[in-house]
GROMACS .gro file of C-alpha atoms in nm:
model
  176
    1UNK     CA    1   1.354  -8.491 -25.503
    2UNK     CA    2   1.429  -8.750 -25.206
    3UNK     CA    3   1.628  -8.928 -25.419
    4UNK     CA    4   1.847  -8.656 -25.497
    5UNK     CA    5   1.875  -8.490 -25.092
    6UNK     CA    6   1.973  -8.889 -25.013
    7UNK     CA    7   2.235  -8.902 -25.305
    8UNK     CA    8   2.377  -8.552 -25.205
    9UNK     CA    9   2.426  -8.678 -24.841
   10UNK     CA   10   2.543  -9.019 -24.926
   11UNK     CA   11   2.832  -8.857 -25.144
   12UNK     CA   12   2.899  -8.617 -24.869
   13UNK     CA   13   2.932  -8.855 -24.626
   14UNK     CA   14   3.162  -9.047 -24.784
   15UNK     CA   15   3.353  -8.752 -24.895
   16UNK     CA   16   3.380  -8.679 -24.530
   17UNK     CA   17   3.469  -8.936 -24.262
   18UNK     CA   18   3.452  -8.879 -23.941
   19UNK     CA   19   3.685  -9.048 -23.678
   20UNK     CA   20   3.373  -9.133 -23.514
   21UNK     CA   21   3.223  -9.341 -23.818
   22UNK     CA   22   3.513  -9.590 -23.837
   23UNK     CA   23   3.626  -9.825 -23.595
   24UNK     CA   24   3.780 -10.132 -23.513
   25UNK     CA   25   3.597 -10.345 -23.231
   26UNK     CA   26   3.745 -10.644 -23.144
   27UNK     CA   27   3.587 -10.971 -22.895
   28UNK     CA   28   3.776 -11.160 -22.687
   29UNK     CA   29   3.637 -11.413 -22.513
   30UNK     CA   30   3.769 -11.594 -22.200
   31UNK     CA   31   4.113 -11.738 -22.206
   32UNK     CA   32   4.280 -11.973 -21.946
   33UNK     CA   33   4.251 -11.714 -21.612
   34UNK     CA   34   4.217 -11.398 -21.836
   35UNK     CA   35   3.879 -11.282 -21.874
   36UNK     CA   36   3.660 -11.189 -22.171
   37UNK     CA   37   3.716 -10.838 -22.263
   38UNK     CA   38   3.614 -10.568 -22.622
   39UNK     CA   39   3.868 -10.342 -22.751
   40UNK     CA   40   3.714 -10.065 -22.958
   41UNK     CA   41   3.973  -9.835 -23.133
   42UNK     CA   42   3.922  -9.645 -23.447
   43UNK     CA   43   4.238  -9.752 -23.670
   44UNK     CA   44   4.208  -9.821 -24.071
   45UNK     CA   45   4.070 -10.169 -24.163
   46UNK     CA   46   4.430 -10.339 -24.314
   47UNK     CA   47   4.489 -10.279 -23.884
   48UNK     CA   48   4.200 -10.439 -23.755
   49UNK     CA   49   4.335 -10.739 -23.629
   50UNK     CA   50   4.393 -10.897 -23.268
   51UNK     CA   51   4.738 -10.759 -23.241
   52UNK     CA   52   4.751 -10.401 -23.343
   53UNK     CA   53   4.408 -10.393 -23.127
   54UNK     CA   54   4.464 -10.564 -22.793
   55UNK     CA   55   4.690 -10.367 -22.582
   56UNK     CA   56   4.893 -10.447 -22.347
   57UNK     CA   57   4.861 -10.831 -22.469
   58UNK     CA   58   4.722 -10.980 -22.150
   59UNK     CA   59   4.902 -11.300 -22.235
   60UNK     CA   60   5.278 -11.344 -22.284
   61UNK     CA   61   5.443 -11.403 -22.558
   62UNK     CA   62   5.429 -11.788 -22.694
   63UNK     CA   63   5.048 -11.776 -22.640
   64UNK     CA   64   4.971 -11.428 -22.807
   65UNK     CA   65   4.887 -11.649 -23.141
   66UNK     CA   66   4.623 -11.872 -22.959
   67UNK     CA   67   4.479 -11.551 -22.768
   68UNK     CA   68   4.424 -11.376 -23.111
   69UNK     CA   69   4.299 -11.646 -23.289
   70UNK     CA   70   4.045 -11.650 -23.041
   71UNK     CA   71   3.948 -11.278 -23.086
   72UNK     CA   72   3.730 -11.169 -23.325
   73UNK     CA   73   3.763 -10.864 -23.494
   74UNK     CA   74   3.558 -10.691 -23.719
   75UNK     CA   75   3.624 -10.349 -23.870
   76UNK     CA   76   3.281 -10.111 -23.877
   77UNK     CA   77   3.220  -9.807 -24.104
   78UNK     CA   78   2.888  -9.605 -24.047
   79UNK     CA   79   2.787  -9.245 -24.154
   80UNK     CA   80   2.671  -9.018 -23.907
   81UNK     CA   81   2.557  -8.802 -24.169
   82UNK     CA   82   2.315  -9.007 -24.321
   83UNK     CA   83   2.184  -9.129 -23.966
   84UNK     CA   84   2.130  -8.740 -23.890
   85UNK     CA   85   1.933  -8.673 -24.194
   86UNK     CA   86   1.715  -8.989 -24.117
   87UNK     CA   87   1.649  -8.851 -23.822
   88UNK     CA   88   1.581  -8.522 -23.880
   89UNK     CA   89   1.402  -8.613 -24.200
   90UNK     CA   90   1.147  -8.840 -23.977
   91UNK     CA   91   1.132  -8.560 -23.725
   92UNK     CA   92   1.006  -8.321 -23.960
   93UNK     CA   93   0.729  -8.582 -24.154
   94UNK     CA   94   0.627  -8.621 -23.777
   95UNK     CA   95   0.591  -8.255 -23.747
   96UNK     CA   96   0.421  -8.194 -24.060
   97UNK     CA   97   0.179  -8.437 -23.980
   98UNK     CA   98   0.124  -8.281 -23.636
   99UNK     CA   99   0.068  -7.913 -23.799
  100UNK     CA  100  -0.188  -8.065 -24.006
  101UNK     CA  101  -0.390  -8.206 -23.793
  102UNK     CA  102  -0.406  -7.930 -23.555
  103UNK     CA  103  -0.523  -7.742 -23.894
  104UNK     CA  104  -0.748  -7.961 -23.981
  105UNK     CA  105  -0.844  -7.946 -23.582
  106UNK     CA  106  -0.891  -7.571 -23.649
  107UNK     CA  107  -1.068  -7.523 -23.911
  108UNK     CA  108  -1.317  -7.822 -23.904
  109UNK     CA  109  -1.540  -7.623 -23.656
  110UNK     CA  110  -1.527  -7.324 -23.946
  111UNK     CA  111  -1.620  -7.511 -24.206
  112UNK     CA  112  -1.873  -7.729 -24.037
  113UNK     CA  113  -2.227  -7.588 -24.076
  114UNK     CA  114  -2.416  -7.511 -23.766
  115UNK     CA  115  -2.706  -7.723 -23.730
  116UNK     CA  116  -3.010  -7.494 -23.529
  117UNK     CA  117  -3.146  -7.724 -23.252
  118UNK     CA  118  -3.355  -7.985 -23.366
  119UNK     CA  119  -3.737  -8.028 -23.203
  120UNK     CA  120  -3.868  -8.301 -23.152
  121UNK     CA  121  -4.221  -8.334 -23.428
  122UNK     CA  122  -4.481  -8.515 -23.276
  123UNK     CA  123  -4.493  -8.778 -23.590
  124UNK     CA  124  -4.181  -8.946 -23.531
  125UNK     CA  125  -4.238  -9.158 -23.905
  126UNK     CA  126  -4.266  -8.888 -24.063
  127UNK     CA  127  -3.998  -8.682 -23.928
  128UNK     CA  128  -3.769  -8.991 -24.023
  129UNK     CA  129  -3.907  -8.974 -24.352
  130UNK     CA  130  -3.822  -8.648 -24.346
  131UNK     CA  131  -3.494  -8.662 -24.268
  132UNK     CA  132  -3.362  -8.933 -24.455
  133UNK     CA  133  -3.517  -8.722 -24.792
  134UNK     CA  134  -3.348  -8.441 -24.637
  135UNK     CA  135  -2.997  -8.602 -24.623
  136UNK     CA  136  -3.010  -8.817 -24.929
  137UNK     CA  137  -3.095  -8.451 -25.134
  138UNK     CA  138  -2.772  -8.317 -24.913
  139UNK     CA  139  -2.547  -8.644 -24.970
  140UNK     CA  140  -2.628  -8.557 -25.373
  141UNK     CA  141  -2.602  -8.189 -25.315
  142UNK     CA  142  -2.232  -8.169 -25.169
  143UNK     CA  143  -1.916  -8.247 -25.325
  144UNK     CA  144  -1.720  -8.528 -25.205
  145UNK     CA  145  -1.425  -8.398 -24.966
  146UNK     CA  146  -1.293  -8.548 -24.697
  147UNK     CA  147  -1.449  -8.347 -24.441
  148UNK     CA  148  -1.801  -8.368 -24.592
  149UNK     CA  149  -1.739  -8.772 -24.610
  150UNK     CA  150  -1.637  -8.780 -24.216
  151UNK     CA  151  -1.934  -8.551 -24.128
  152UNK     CA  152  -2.197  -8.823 -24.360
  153UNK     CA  153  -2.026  -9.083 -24.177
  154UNK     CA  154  -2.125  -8.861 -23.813
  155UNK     CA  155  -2.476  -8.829 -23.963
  156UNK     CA  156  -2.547  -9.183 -24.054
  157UNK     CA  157  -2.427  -9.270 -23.743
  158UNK     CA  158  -2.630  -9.029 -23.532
  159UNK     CA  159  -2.959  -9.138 -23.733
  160UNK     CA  160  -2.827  -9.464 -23.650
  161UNK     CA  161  -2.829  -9.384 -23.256
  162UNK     CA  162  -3.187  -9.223 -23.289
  163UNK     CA  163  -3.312  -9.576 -23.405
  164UNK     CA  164  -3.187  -9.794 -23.180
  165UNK     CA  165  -3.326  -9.504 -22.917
  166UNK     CA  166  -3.655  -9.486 -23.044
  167UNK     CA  167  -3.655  -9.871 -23.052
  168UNK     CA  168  -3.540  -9.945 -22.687
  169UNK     CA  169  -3.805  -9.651 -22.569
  170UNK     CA  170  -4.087  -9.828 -22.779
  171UNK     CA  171  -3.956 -10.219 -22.649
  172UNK     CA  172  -3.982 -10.024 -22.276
  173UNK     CA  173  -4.321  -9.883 -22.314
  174UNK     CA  174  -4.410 -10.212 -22.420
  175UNK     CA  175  -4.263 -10.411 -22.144
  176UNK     CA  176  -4.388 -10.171 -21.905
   0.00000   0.00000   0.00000
């Protein structure tokens, strides 16, 4: 499919030319008390050379030979069209990206279950016995999307948190 929307503008660009995708662009550098100067034209490529480029010739006329074989001239073709549909092609992956993350933005709060608040038991080993037999039955239980994988990941983490909580509390009351 991409190959065949880059094919279709690659023979349309070539099919049409602009005046803006061809040039000439020649660089002279310093000569004698003449300075360094670029002449940009947009003429065919058998006239890209130093003398259908550089006018007026800065230099009169027994040294014209040793001015242009000083310049350098290079003749330049580009397609506008194709740089467009780059563009606009990486403008709207961008976008689509965008949109789907604000989707995914929206709905992850609808399909996230509400958790009702949690109180605290007064056994703490056997409410973390409790909970990790409560999340390994729901780690079996659910299918494996990539919501439900992000929101394990939140879980482990949180249980994760609660030990290293319950660890600094208990090193406190200890030090204490």
């Amino acid at each position: 499919m991409v190959l065949m929307s880059c094919l279709s503008v690659q023979t349309l660009a070539q099919t049409t030319k602009k005046p803006d995708d061809v040039r000439c662009k020649c660089i002279c550098p310093p000569y004698r008390n003449i300075s360094g100067q670029i002449y940009k034209n947009n003429v065919s490529q058998k006239d890209c050379d130093c003398l259908h480029m550089v006018e007026p010739m800065p230099v009169p006329g027994p040294d014209v030979e040793a001015y242009c074989l000083l310049c350098e001239c290079k003749y330049e073709e580009r397609s506008t069209t194709i740089i467009k549909f780059i563009i606009i092609f990486y403008l709207a992956v961008v976008g689509a990206l965008l949109l789907y993350m604000a989707f995914l933005m929206l709905v992850d709060p609808l399909v996230r279950k509400r958790q009702p608040y949690a109180q605290p038991l007064l056994n703490e080993e056997e409410n973390e016995e409790a909970r990790v037999m409560a999340a390994a039955a729901d780690a079996t239980a659910r299918a494996n999307t990539v919501l439900e994988r992000v929101e394990g990941a939140q879980q482990r983490w949180k249980q994760q948190v609660q030990e290293q909580r319950k660890t600094v509390f208990d090193r406190h009351k200890m030090l204490s």
